[in-house]
Amino acid sequence: MKIKQVKQTKVFGTEIRTNLKNIYQHVKVLPETITNEMNQKGFTCEGPQVWIYNGADGNPDTEFDLMVGFPVAFDKMDKQITALEDFKCATTIHKGDWANFPQAYCAIIGEITQNGYQMTGECREVYHKIDFENVENNLTEIQIGVK
């Protein structure tokens, strides 16, 4: 676990209300829809896709807000662009299948509490490498907001 400060960024994306039980129906589909909308509007992706969770607590039935987006140039404006504020977070890199996220989250949350930090309720996942055919190649940065 590392503590880092993620600088403010802008993302072109979509916000939905969902829960962990139903989240997999949005994998691949939602990012493809967003990418198509970006292309139609002439925006260029400036980094890996980001999933931002607000209010997720690990319970499969708990409803939470989920923003899925892609970083865009800071000078761009559109109704689908959201400015993400600076974000202090505990971070870890998860290699492999997303089905193992629960173990990765448990490990980093344990380290957060062990080191005296409090979680803010916002988590982000930055998908540096996505490989649907060979999931062991996935590379995801898990970021948990702390104070």
XYZ file of N, CA and C in Angstrom:
441
model
N 0.846 -1.186 0.000
C 0.000 0.000 0.000
C 0.881 1.235 0.000
N 0.514 2.195 -0.836
C 1.160 3.499 -0.857
C 0.078 4.549 -0.643
N 0.461 5.653 -0.015
C -0.435 6.808 0.080
C 0.023 7.785 -0.988
N -0.920 8.253 -1.793
C -0.541 9.222 -2.818
C -1.649 10.244 -3.020
N -1.269 11.337 -3.641
C -2.192 12.419 -3.959
C -2.388 12.416 -5.469
N -3.598 12.082 -5.914
C -3.916 12.102 -7.338
C -4.348 13.522 -7.677
N -3.718 14.105 -8.693
C -4.032 15.482 -9.075
C -5.399 15.568 -9.740
N -5.952 16.771 -9.684
C -7.244 17.030 -10.317
C -7.173 16.641 -11.792
N -8.237 16.062 -12.280
C -8.315 15.667 -13.682
C -9.751 15.803 -14.167
N -9.910 15.803 -15.461
C -11.250 15.826 -16.048
C -11.499 14.501 -16.742
N -12.708 13.966 -16.558
C -13.079 12.729 -17.237
C -14.373 12.922 -18.019
N -14.411 12.317 -19.180
C -15.620 12.247 -19.990
C -16.267 10.927 -19.625
N -17.486 10.981 -19.097
C -18.069 9.729 -18.643
C -19.552 9.794 -18.370
N -20.016 8.758 -17.728
C -21.422 8.586 -17.388
C -21.527 8.125 -15.947
N -22.510 8.668 -15.232
C -22.752 8.236 -13.852
C -24.046 7.428 -13.812
N -23.982 6.308 -13.108
C -25.154 5.447 -12.949
C -25.304 5.083 -11.480
N -26.448 4.539 -11.146
C -26.704 4.000 -9.805
C -26.767 2.488 -9.971
N -26.002 1.750 -9.170
C -25.960 0.298 -9.297
C -25.589 -0.324 -7.960
N -25.332 -1.615 -7.961
C -24.822 -2.315 -6.781
C -23.816 -3.361 -7.254
N -23.083 -3.946 -6.318
C -22.045 -4.909 -6.691
C -22.624 -6.163 -7.340
N -23.845 -6.505 -6.978
C -24.487 -7.690 -7.547
C -24.703 -7.530 -9.055
N -24.984 -6.302 -9.492
C -25.310 -6.049 -10.899
C -24.208 -5.346 -11.686
N -23.081 -5.092 -11.061
C -22.059 -4.268 -11.702
C -21.469 -4.902 -12.960
N -21.396 -6.224 -12.998
C -20.752 -6.880 -14.146
C -21.512 -6.683 -15.453
N -22.787 -6.317 -15.383
C -23.528 -6.049 -16.619
C -23.039 -4.767 -17.297
N -22.281 -3.940 -16.569
C -21.773 -2.686 -17.130
C -20.350 -2.819 -17.661
N -19.652 -3.909 -17.284
C -18.282 -4.122 -17.745
C -18.303 -4.268 -19.263
N -17.403 -3.621 -19.906
C -17.236 -3.618 -21.358
C -18.301 -2.771 -22.047
N -19.581 -2.961 -21.708
C -20.678 -2.261 -22.378
C -20.606 -0.754 -22.137
N -20.541 -0.343 -20.885
C -20.538 1.086 -20.557
C -19.292 1.795 -21.102
N -18.089 1.249 -20.913
C -16.913 1.910 -21.499
C -16.984 2.030 -23.028
N -17.521 1.021 -23.704
C -17.649 1.098 -25.164
C -18.624 2.197 -25.569
N -19.728 2.322 -24.843
C -20.701 3.379 -25.120
C -20.063 4.751 -24.933
N -19.318 4.909 -23.844
C -18.658 6.186 -23.562
C -17.626 6.504 -24.640
N -16.841 5.509 -25.037
C -15.833 5.710 -26.083
C -16.490 6.145 -27.389
N -17.602 5.529 -27.751
C -18.323 5.921 -28.967
C -18.805 7.363 -28.879
N -19.338 7.767 -27.715
C -19.799 9.146 -27.528
C -18.631 10.121 -27.612
N -17.494 9.744 -27.029
C -16.300 10.598 -27.111
C -15.881 10.793 -28.564
N -15.853 9.702 -29.319
C -15.451 9.773 -30.726
C -16.406 10.638 -31.536
N -17.710 10.506 -31.285
C -18.705 11.307 -32.003
C -18.516 12.795 -31.738
N -18.081 13.129 -30.522
C -17.907 14.532 -30.148
C -16.486 15.034 -30.391
N -15.606 14.167 -30.862
C -14.251 14.584 -31.205
C -13.289 14.689 -30.035
N -13.585 14.029 -28.931
C -12.685 14.054 -27.780
C -11.654 12.939 -27.887
N -10.470 13.204 -27.373
C -9.394 12.221 -27.363
C -9.174 11.733 -25.942
N -9.066 10.437 -25.793
C -8.799 9.823 -24.492
C -7.347 10.108 -24.106
N -7.135 10.587 -22.875
C -5.796 10.960 -22.420
C -5.262 10.033 -21.339
N -5.883 8.869 -21.167
C -5.413 7.943 -20.140
C -6.357 6.769 -19.997
N -6.045 5.867 -19.062
C -6.863 4.666 -18.880
C -8.227 4.978 -18.270
N -9.197 4.091 -18.540
C -10.535 4.280 -17.979
C -10.491 4.210 -16.457
N -11.394 4.987 -15.851
C -11.477 5.088 -14.399
C -12.915 4.800 -13.981
N -13.062 3.976 -12.946
C -14.365 3.723 -12.328
C -14.307 4.333 -10.937
N -15.267 5.217 -10.629
C -15.284 5.940 -9.360
C -16.536 5.537 -8.594
N -16.320 4.958 -7.431
C -17.406 4.445 -6.594
C -17.628 5.393 -5.419
N -18.865 5.804 -5.196
C -19.221 6.597 -4.021
C -20.344 5.894 -3.278
N -20.029 5.454 -2.063
C -21.031 4.814 -1.226
C -21.038 3.298 -1.275
N -20.122 2.683 -2.009
C -20.045 1.214 -2.036
C -19.434 0.743 -0.721
N -20.049 -0.273 -0.108
C -19.569 -0.729 1.204
C -19.198 -2.212 1.233
N -19.162 -2.849 0.067
C -18.823 -4.264 0.011
C -20.027 -5.188 0.035
N -21.177 -4.682 0.472
C -22.412 -5.472 0.480
C -22.944 -5.537 -0.957
N -23.197 -6.727 -1.497
C -23.643 -6.850 -2.890
C -24.948 -6.124 -3.208
N -25.797 -5.881 -2.205
C -27.098 -5.257 -2.447
C -27.124 -3.749 -2.231
N -26.085 -3.176 -1.655
C -26.065 -1.737 -1.379
C -25.968 -0.948 -2.681
N -26.906 -0.035 -2.894
C -26.887 0.849 -4.059
C -25.843 1.942 -3.840
N -25.114 2.284 -4.905
C -24.110 3.344 -4.835
C -24.028 4.046 -6.182
N -23.359 5.198 -6.183
C -23.131 5.948 -7.417
C -21.828 5.472 -8.041
N -21.870 5.231 -9.336
C -20.693 4.797 -10.083
C -20.516 5.702 -11.291
N -19.352 6.314 -11.373
C -18.986 7.110 -12.549
C -17.937 6.319 -13.314
N -18.175 6.105 -14.588
C -17.204 5.452 -15.459
C -16.787 6.486 -16.489
N -15.481 6.691 -16.632
C -15.035 7.703 -17.571
C -13.601 7.525 -18.020
N -13.224 8.397 -18.937
C -11.872 8.422 -19.487
C -11.317 9.837 -19.347
N -10.061 9.978 -18.932
C -9.463 11.311 -18.835
C -9.433 12.009 -20.197
N -9.688 13.315 -20.160
C -9.620 14.148 -21.363
C -8.790 15.384 -21.043
N -8.424 16.122 -22.090
C -7.620 17.333 -21.915
C -8.312 18.290 -20.954
N -7.495 18.968 -20.152
C -8.025 19.816 -19.089
C -8.835 20.992 -19.622
N -8.561 21.447 -20.846
C -9.267 22.615 -21.387
C -10.588 22.257 -22.072
N -10.949 20.999 -22.119
C -12.178 20.570 -22.793
C -13.403 20.770 -21.899
N -14.544 21.036 -22.540
C -15.806 21.204 -21.814
C -16.922 20.471 -22.563
N -17.801 19.844 -21.797
C -18.971 19.155 -22.331
C -19.820 18.767 -21.131
N -21.110 18.548 -21.352
C -21.971 18.172 -20.225
C -21.592 16.815 -19.652
N -20.852 15.993 -20.415
C -20.432 14.683 -19.923
C -19.030 14.706 -19.313
N -18.465 15.889 -19.152
C -17.139 15.999 -18.545
C -17.293 16.426 -17.095
N -16.634 15.694 -16.229
C -16.644 15.974 -14.795
C -15.223 16.264 -14.346
N -15.058 17.327 -13.566
C -13.749 17.624 -12.980
C -13.630 16.851 -11.672
N -12.662 15.967 -11.607
C -12.392 15.222 -10.378
C -11.383 16.008 -9.560
N -11.709 16.255 -8.308
C -10.835 17.024 -7.428
C -9.599 16.210 -7.050
N -8.597 16.910 -6.483
C -7.437 16.210 -5.930
C -7.946 15.109 -5.014
N -7.233 13.994 -4.968
C -7.731 12.807 -4.277
C -6.589 12.154 -3.509
N -6.655 12.242 -2.183
C -5.676 11.553 -1.343
C -6.161 10.126 -1.157
N -5.294 9.167 -1.482
C -5.751 7.781 -1.450
C -4.647 6.811 -1.057
N -5.105 5.677 -0.557
C -4.244 4.510 -0.389
C -4.385 3.728 -1.681
N -3.285 3.252 -2.204
C -3.334 2.608 -3.506
C -2.542 1.308 -3.531
N -3.008 0.402 -4.360
C -2.318 -0.862 -4.592
C -2.585 -1.279 -6.032
N -1.688 -2.070 -6.583
C -1.871 -2.597 -7.933
C -2.392 -4.025 -7.829
N -3.502 -4.278 -8.525
C -4.070 -5.634 -8.580
C -3.738 -6.218 -9.945
N -3.058 -7.355 -9.940
C -2.732 -8.048 -11.187
C -3.619 -9.274 -11.298
N -4.300 -9.407 -12.438
C -5.084 -10.609 -12.661
C -6.581 -10.392 -12.717
N -7.287 -11.472 -12.456
C -8.737 -11.552 -12.591
C -9.459 -10.611 -11.624
N -10.420 -9.871 -12.158
C -11.210 -8.969 -11.316
C -12.065 -9.735 -10.318
N -12.291 -11.007 -10.549
C -13.042 -11.826 -9.587
C -12.319 -11.887 -8.242
N -11.030 -11.550 -8.239
C -10.244 -11.544 -7.000
C -10.182 -10.168 -6.340
N -10.958 -9.206 -6.841
C -11.000 -7.883 -6.219
C -11.341 -7.933 -4.728
N -12.310 -8.763 -4.297
C -12.642 -8.755 -2.864
C -11.425 -8.995 -1.961
N -10.560 -9.915 -2.339
C -9.363 -10.176 -1.538
C -8.416 -8.975 -1.561
N -8.272 -8.344 -2.725
C -7.398 -7.177 -2.836
C -7.924 -6.029 -1.978
N -9.240 -5.808 -2.023
C -9.836 -4.747 -1.211
C -9.683 -5.041 0.278
N -9.911 -6.278 0.688
C -9.759 -6.639 2.110
C -8.339 -6.368 2.588
N -7.365 -6.710 1.762
C -5.964 -6.509 2.145
C -5.641 -5.026 2.318
N -6.031 -4.194 1.358
C -5.679 -2.775 1.452
C -6.481 -2.075 2.546
N -7.738 -2.471 2.746
C -8.534 -1.872 3.824
C -7.926 -2.221 5.174
N -7.434 -3.442 5.310
C -6.740 -3.828 6.538
C -5.525 -2.956 6.795
N -4.746 -2.679 5.747
C -3.566 -1.823 5.891
C -3.959 -0.387 6.229
N -5.044 0.086 5.626
C -5.510 1.451 5.895
C -5.834 1.612 7.376
N -6.625 0.701 7.909
C -7.020 0.815 9.320
C -5.835 0.576 10.250
N -4.961 -0.344 9.875
C -3.763 -0.626 10.678
C -2.867 0.600 10.805
N -2.844 1.423 9.765
C -1.991 2.609 9.756
C -2.707 3.870 10.226
N -3.924 3.730 10.759
C -4.617 4.850 11.384
C -5.344 5.789 10.445
N -5.537 5.403 9.202
C -6.277 6.249 8.269
C -7.768 5.937 8.351
N -8.574 6.908 7.940
C -10.018 6.710 7.817
C -10.382 6.773 6.339
N -11.299 5.930 5.918
C -11.738 5.932 4.523
C -12.791 7.019 4.315
N -12.769 7.636 3.134
C -13.680 8.744 2.832
C -14.999 8.292 2.214
N -15.073 7.046 1.742
C -16.280 6.565 1.070
C -16.171 6.592 -0.439
N -15.065 7.151 -0.963
C -14.839 7.149 -2.410
C -13.700 6.198 -2.739
N -13.934 5.363 -3.728
C -12.903 4.451 -4.240
C -12.830 4.630 -5.748
N -11.640 4.434 -6.280
C -11.458 4.491 -7.728
C -10.692 3.251 -8.182
N -10.986 2.839 -9.381
C -10.221 1.780 -10.033
C -9.744 2.326 -11.371
N -8.438 2.276 -11.582
C -7.832 2.748 -12.825
C -7.378 1.506 -13.587
N -7.950 1.316 -14.749
C -7.706 0.100 -15.530
C -6.557 0.328 -16.512
N -5.331 0.066 -16.042
C -4.135 0.297 -16.851
C -4.014 -0.702 -17.998
N -4.419 -1.943 -17.773
C -4.388 -2.961 -18.833
C -5.605 -3.862 -18.673
N -6.354 -4.018 -19.771
C -7.555 -4.853 -19.771
C -7.370 -5.941 -20.819
N -7.539 -7.180 -20.395
C -7.405 -8.317 -21.306
C -8.517 -9.315 -20.984
N -9.605 -9.250 -21.753
C -10.754 -10.118 -21.497
C -10.465 -11.581 -21.830
N -9.516 -11.822 -22.716
C -9.208 -13.201 -23.108
C -8.223 -13.874 -22.155
N -7.296 -13.111 -21.608
C -6.311 -13.631 -20.651
C -6.353 -12.746 -19.407
N -7.330 -13.001 -18.542
C -7.591 -12.113 -17.406
C -6.405 -12.000 -16.451
N -5.497 -12.963 -16.482
C -4.318 -12.873 -15.617
C -3.420 -11.699 -16.021
N -3.646 -11.131 -17.216
C -2.868 -9.981 -17.681
C -3.458 -8.639 -17.249
N -4.661 -8.634 -16.674
C -5.278 -7.375 -16.239
C -4.394 -6.687 -15.210
N -4.319 -5.362 -15.315
C -3.536 -4.559 -14.381
C -4.400 -3.376 -13.948
N -4.831 -3.399 -12.694
C -5.770 -2.406 -12.181
C -5.205 -1.760 -10.931
N -5.239 -0.435 -10.896
C -4.827 0.296 -9.697
C -6.072 0.579 -8.861
N -6.087 0.066 -7.643
C -7.181 0.318 -6.710
C -6.786 1.511 -5.852
N -7.651 2.518 -5.793
C -7.404 3.724 -4.996
C -8.563 3.895 -4.019
N -8.252 3.961 -2.732
C -9.278 4.152 -1.704
C -9.012 5.488 -1.018
N -10.006 6.380 -1.079
C -9.864 7.693 -0.465
C -9.630 7.587 1.034
N -8.641 8.355 1.533
C -8.316 8.344 2.959
C -8.142 9.769 3.467
N -8.284 9.871 4.807
C -7.991 11.150 5.471
C -7.302 10.856 6.782
